[in-house]
């Protein structure tokens, strides 16, 4: 009991102690080293369709750098009205899309690159597989992989009217990662 009282008094007498919480996120200076500029994002977009090959798929089309989309400002937490760098004008879109079809035209891979000024890092953000759940099979013919690369979010979506081929989405992710690592 005596020891408990001493511990209690010691804890109570440390009123002048200060505590700090150490941040586990990289400092501002560290983030800037890994962030792609908007110009680098544009260059990445311009070269991707020529330099990324996805086995069994043919590049069909892209948004060609003209994909400024008007949005409800509430959907961006009040940050912007357009999916553009400044959020206000029709210039500098922050999203670009690529479309790849398999040779039979029964599967579509839609690859979207989204630019942000914030460092995210390199990682797989999620892998959404809709099939094999207790939902209508006709509504579950899609699969999505989301990746982050520095300050870019990459979304790879497979849609089909037949069965999903998980290997195809994974091959597309591997091709994109290989391209980005060499970029």
CSV table of C-alpha atoms in Angstrom, one decimal:
chain,number,residue,atom,x,y,z
A,1,UNK,CA,0.0,0.0,0.0
A,2,UNK,CA,2.9,2.3,0.8
A,3,UNK,CA,4.4,1.7,-2.7
A,4,UNK,CA,1.0,2.5,-4.4
A,5,UNK,CA,0.8,5.8,-2.5
A,6,UNK,CA,4.3,6.8,-3.6
A,7,UNK,CA,3.5,5.9,-7.2
A,8,UNK,CA,0.3,7.9,-7.0
A,9,UNK,CA,2.0,11.0,-5.5
A,10,UNK,CA,4.9,10.8,-8.0
A,11,UNK,CA,2.4,10.7,-10.9
A,12,UNK,CA,0.4,13.6,-9.4
A,13,UNK,CA,3.5,15.7,-8.8
A,14,UNK,CA,4.6,15.7,-12.4
A,15,UNK,CA,2.3,18.6,-13.4
A,16,UNK,CA,4.9,20.4,-15.3
A,17,UNK,CA,5.6,17.5,-17.6
A,18,UNK,CA,4.9,18.1,-21.3
A,19,UNK,CA,4.0,15.4,-23.8
A,20,UNK,CA,4.4,15.4,-27.5
A,21,UNK,CA,2.9,13.1,-30.1
A,22,UNK,CA,5.4,12.1,-32.7
A,23,UNK,CA,4.0,12.1,-36.1
A,24,UNK,CA,4.6,9.0,-38.2
A,25,UNK,CA,4.0,10.7,-41.5
A,26,UNK,CA,6.9,12.1,-43.5
A,27,UNK,CA,7.7,15.7,-43.0
A,28,UNK,CA,6.7,18.3,-45.6
A,29,UNK,CA,10.3,18.4,-47.1
A,30,UNK,CA,10.3,14.6,-47.5
A,31,UNK,CA,6.9,14.7,-49.2
A,32,UNK,CA,7.9,17.2,-51.9
A,33,UNK,CA,10.7,14.9,-53.1
A,34,UNK,CA,8.3,12.2,-54.0
A,35,UNK,CA,5.5,14.3,-55.5
A,36,UNK,CA,5.2,14.5,-59.3
A,37,UNK,CA,4.6,18.0,-60.7
A,38,UNK,CA,1.6,18.5,-62.9
A,39,UNK,CA,3.8,18.6,-66.0
A,40,UNK,CA,5.3,15.2,-65.0
A,41,UNK,CA,1.7,13.9,-64.6
A,42,UNK,CA,0.9,15.2,-68.1
A,43,UNK,CA,4.1,13.5,-69.5
A,44,UNK,CA,3.2,10.3,-67.8
A,45,UNK,CA,-0.3,10.4,-69.3
A,46,UNK,CA,1.0,11.2,-72.8
A,47,UNK,CA,3.4,8.3,-72.8
A,48,UNK,CA,1.4,5.6,-71.0
A,49,UNK,CA,-0.7,4.4,-74.0
A,50,UNK,CA,2.4,4.0,-76.2
A,51,UNK,CA,4.5,2.3,-73.5
A,52,UNK,CA,2.2,0.1,-71.5
A,53,UNK,CA,1.2,-3.2,-73.0
A,54,UNK,CA,-1.3,-5.4,-71.3
A,55,UNK,CA,-1.1,-9.1,-72.4
A,56,UNK,CA,-4.3,-10.1,-74.3
A,57,UNK,CA,-5.6,-6.5,-74.6
A,58,UNK,CA,-5.5,-3.8,-77.2
A,59,UNK,CA,-5.3,-0.1,-76.4
A,60,UNK,CA,-8.5,1.4,-77.8
A,61,UNK,CA,-8.8,5.0,-76.6
A,62,UNK,CA,-8.1,7.6,-74.0
A,63,UNK,CA,-9.4,10.9,-72.6
A,64,UNK,CA,-6.6,12.7,-74.5
A,65,UNK,CA,-6.0,15.2,-71.8
A,66,UNK,CA,-9.4,16.8,-72.2
A,67,UNK,CA,-11.3,15.3,-69.3
A,68,UNK,CA,-12.3,18.3,-67.2
A,69,UNK,CA,-15.4,17.1,-65.4
A,70,UNK,CA,-17.9,19.4,-63.6
A,71,UNK,CA,-18.9,18.0,-60.2
A,72,UNK,CA,-21.2,19.0,-57.3
A,73,UNK,CA,-18.9,20.8,-55.0
A,74,UNK,CA,-20.3,18.9,-52.0
A,75,UNK,CA,-18.8,15.7,-53.6
A,76,UNK,CA,-15.3,17.1,-53.1
A,77,UNK,CA,-15.9,18.1,-49.5
A,78,UNK,CA,-16.5,21.6,-50.7
A,79,UNK,CA,-13.0,21.9,-52.2
A,80,UNK,CA,-13.7,22.3,-56.0
A,81,UNK,CA,-16.3,22.5,-58.8
A,82,UNK,CA,-14.2,20.9,-61.5
A,83,UNK,CA,-11.8,17.9,-61.5
A,84,UNK,CA,-9.0,20.2,-62.5
A,85,UNK,CA,-5.8,21.3,-60.8
A,86,UNK,CA,-7.3,24.7,-59.6
A,87,UNK,CA,-10.8,23.2,-59.1
A,88,UNK,CA,-12.4,26.2,-60.9
A,89,UNK,CA,-11.5,26.3,-64.6
A,90,UNK,CA,-11.6,23.9,-67.4
A,91,UNK,CA,-7.8,23.7,-67.7
A,92,UNK,CA,-5.4,21.2,-66.3
A,93,UNK,CA,-7.7,18.2,-65.7
A,94,UNK,CA,-6.6,15.9,-62.8
A,95,UNK,CA,-8.0,12.7,-64.2
A,96,UNK,CA,-7.1,10.8,-67.4
A,97,UNK,CA,-8.5,7.6,-68.6
A,98,UNK,CA,-7.3,4.7,-70.9
A,99,UNK,CA,-9.4,2.0,-72.4
A,100,UNK,CA,-8.1,-1.4,-73.3
A,101,UNK,CA,-10.3,-4.2,-74.8
A,102,UNK,CA,-9.5,-7.9,-75.0
A,103,UNK,CA,-9.2,-9.4,-78.5
A,104,UNK,CA,-12.7,-10.8,-78.4
A,105,UNK,CA,-14.1,-7.4,-77.2
A,106,UNK,CA,-15.8,-9.1,-74.2
A,107,UNK,CA,-13.7,-7.5,-71.5
A,108,UNK,CA,-12.8,-3.8,-70.9
A,109,UNK,CA,-10.0,-2.5,-68.7
A,110,UNK,CA,-10.5,1.1,-67.8
A,111,UNK,CA,-7.4,2.6,-66.3
A,112,UNK,CA,-7.7,6.0,-64.6
A,113,UNK,CA,-4.9,8.2,-63.4
A,114,UNK,CA,-5.9,10.9,-60.9
A,115,UNK,CA,-3.5,13.7,-59.9
A,116,UNK,CA,-3.3,15.2,-56.5
A,117,UNK,CA,-0.7,17.6,-55.0
A,118,UNK,CA,-0.5,15.4,-51.9
A,119,UNK,CA,2.1,12.7,-51.4
A,120,UNK,CA,0.4,9.3,-50.9
A,121,UNK,CA,3.2,6.8,-51.4
A,122,UNK,CA,3.5,3.6,-53.5
A,123,UNK,CA,1.0,1.0,-52.5
A,124,UNK,CA,-2.1,-1.1,-53.4
A,125,UNK,CA,-5.0,0.9,-51.9
A,126,UNK,CA,-7.7,-1.7,-52.4
A,127,UNK,CA,-8.7,-4.7,-54.5
A,128,UNK,CA,-12.5,-4.9,-54.8
A,129,UNK,CA,-13.8,-8.2,-56.1
A,130,UNK,CA,-17.6,-8.1,-56.5
A,131,UNK,CA,-18.1,-11.7,-57.5
A,132,UNK,CA,-18.6,-14.6,-55.1
A,133,UNK,CA,-20.8,-12.5,-52.8
A,134,UNK,CA,-24.5,-12.9,-52.2
A,135,UNK,CA,-25.5,-10.3,-54.8
A,136,UNK,CA,-27.1,-10.4,-58.3
A,137,UNK,CA,-24.4,-12.1,-60.5
A,138,UNK,CA,-25.4,-9.8,-63.4
A,139,UNK,CA,-24.4,-6.8,-61.3
A,140,UNK,CA,-21.1,-8.2,-60.1
A,141,UNK,CA,-19.2,-8.5,-63.3
A,142,UNK,CA,-16.5,-6.0,-62.3
A,143,UNK,CA,-13.3,-5.9,-60.5
A,144,UNK,CA,-11.2,-2.9,-59.3
A,145,UNK,CA,-7.7,-2.5,-58.2
A,146,UNK,CA,-6.6,0.9,-56.9
A,147,UNK,CA,-2.9,1.8,-56.6
A,148,UNK,CA,-1.0,4.8,-55.4
A,149,UNK,CA,2.2,6.1,-56.9
A,150,UNK,CA,3.7,9.1,-55.2
A,151,UNK,CA,0.8,11.6,-55.6
A,152,UNK,CA,-1.1,9.7,-58.3
A,153,UNK,CA,-4.1,7.4,-57.7
A,154,UNK,CA,-4.4,4.7,-60.3
A,155,UNK,CA,-7.7,2.9,-60.7
A,156,UNK,CA,-7.8,-0.3,-62.8
A,157,UNK,CA,-11.4,-1.6,-63.5
A,158,UNK,CA,-12.3,-4.7,-65.4
A,159,UNK,CA,-15.9,-4.9,-66.7
A,160,UNK,CA,-17.4,-7.8,-68.6
A,161,UNK,CA,-20.6,-9.4,-69.6
A,162,UNK,CA,-19.1,-12.8,-68.8
A,163,UNK,CA,-17.0,-14.1,-66.0
A,164,UNK,CA,-14.3,-11.9,-64.5
A,165,UNK,CA,-10.7,-13.0,-65.2
A,166,UNK,CA,-8.8,-11.9,-62.1
A,167,UNK,CA,-5.5,-12.6,-63.8
A,168,UNK,CA,-6.3,-9.9,-66.4
A,169,UNK,CA,-6.8,-7.2,-63.8
A,170,UNK,CA,-3.7,-8.3,-62.0
A,171,UNK,CA,-1.6,-8.3,-65.2
A,172,UNK,CA,-2.8,-4.8,-66.0
A,173,UNK,CA,-1.7,-3.7,-62.5
A,174,UNK,CA,1.6,-5.4,-62.9
A,175,UNK,CA,2.1,-3.6,-66.3
A,176,UNK,CA,1.3,-0.2,-64.8
A,177,UNK,CA,3.6,-0.8,-61.8
A,178,UNK,CA,6.5,-2.0,-64.0
A,179,UNK,CA,6.0,1.2,-66.2
A,180,UNK,CA,5.9,3.5,-63.1
A,181,UNK,CA,8.9,1.9,-61.5
A,182,UNK,CA,10.9,2.6,-64.7
A,183,UNK,CA,9.4,6.2,-65.1
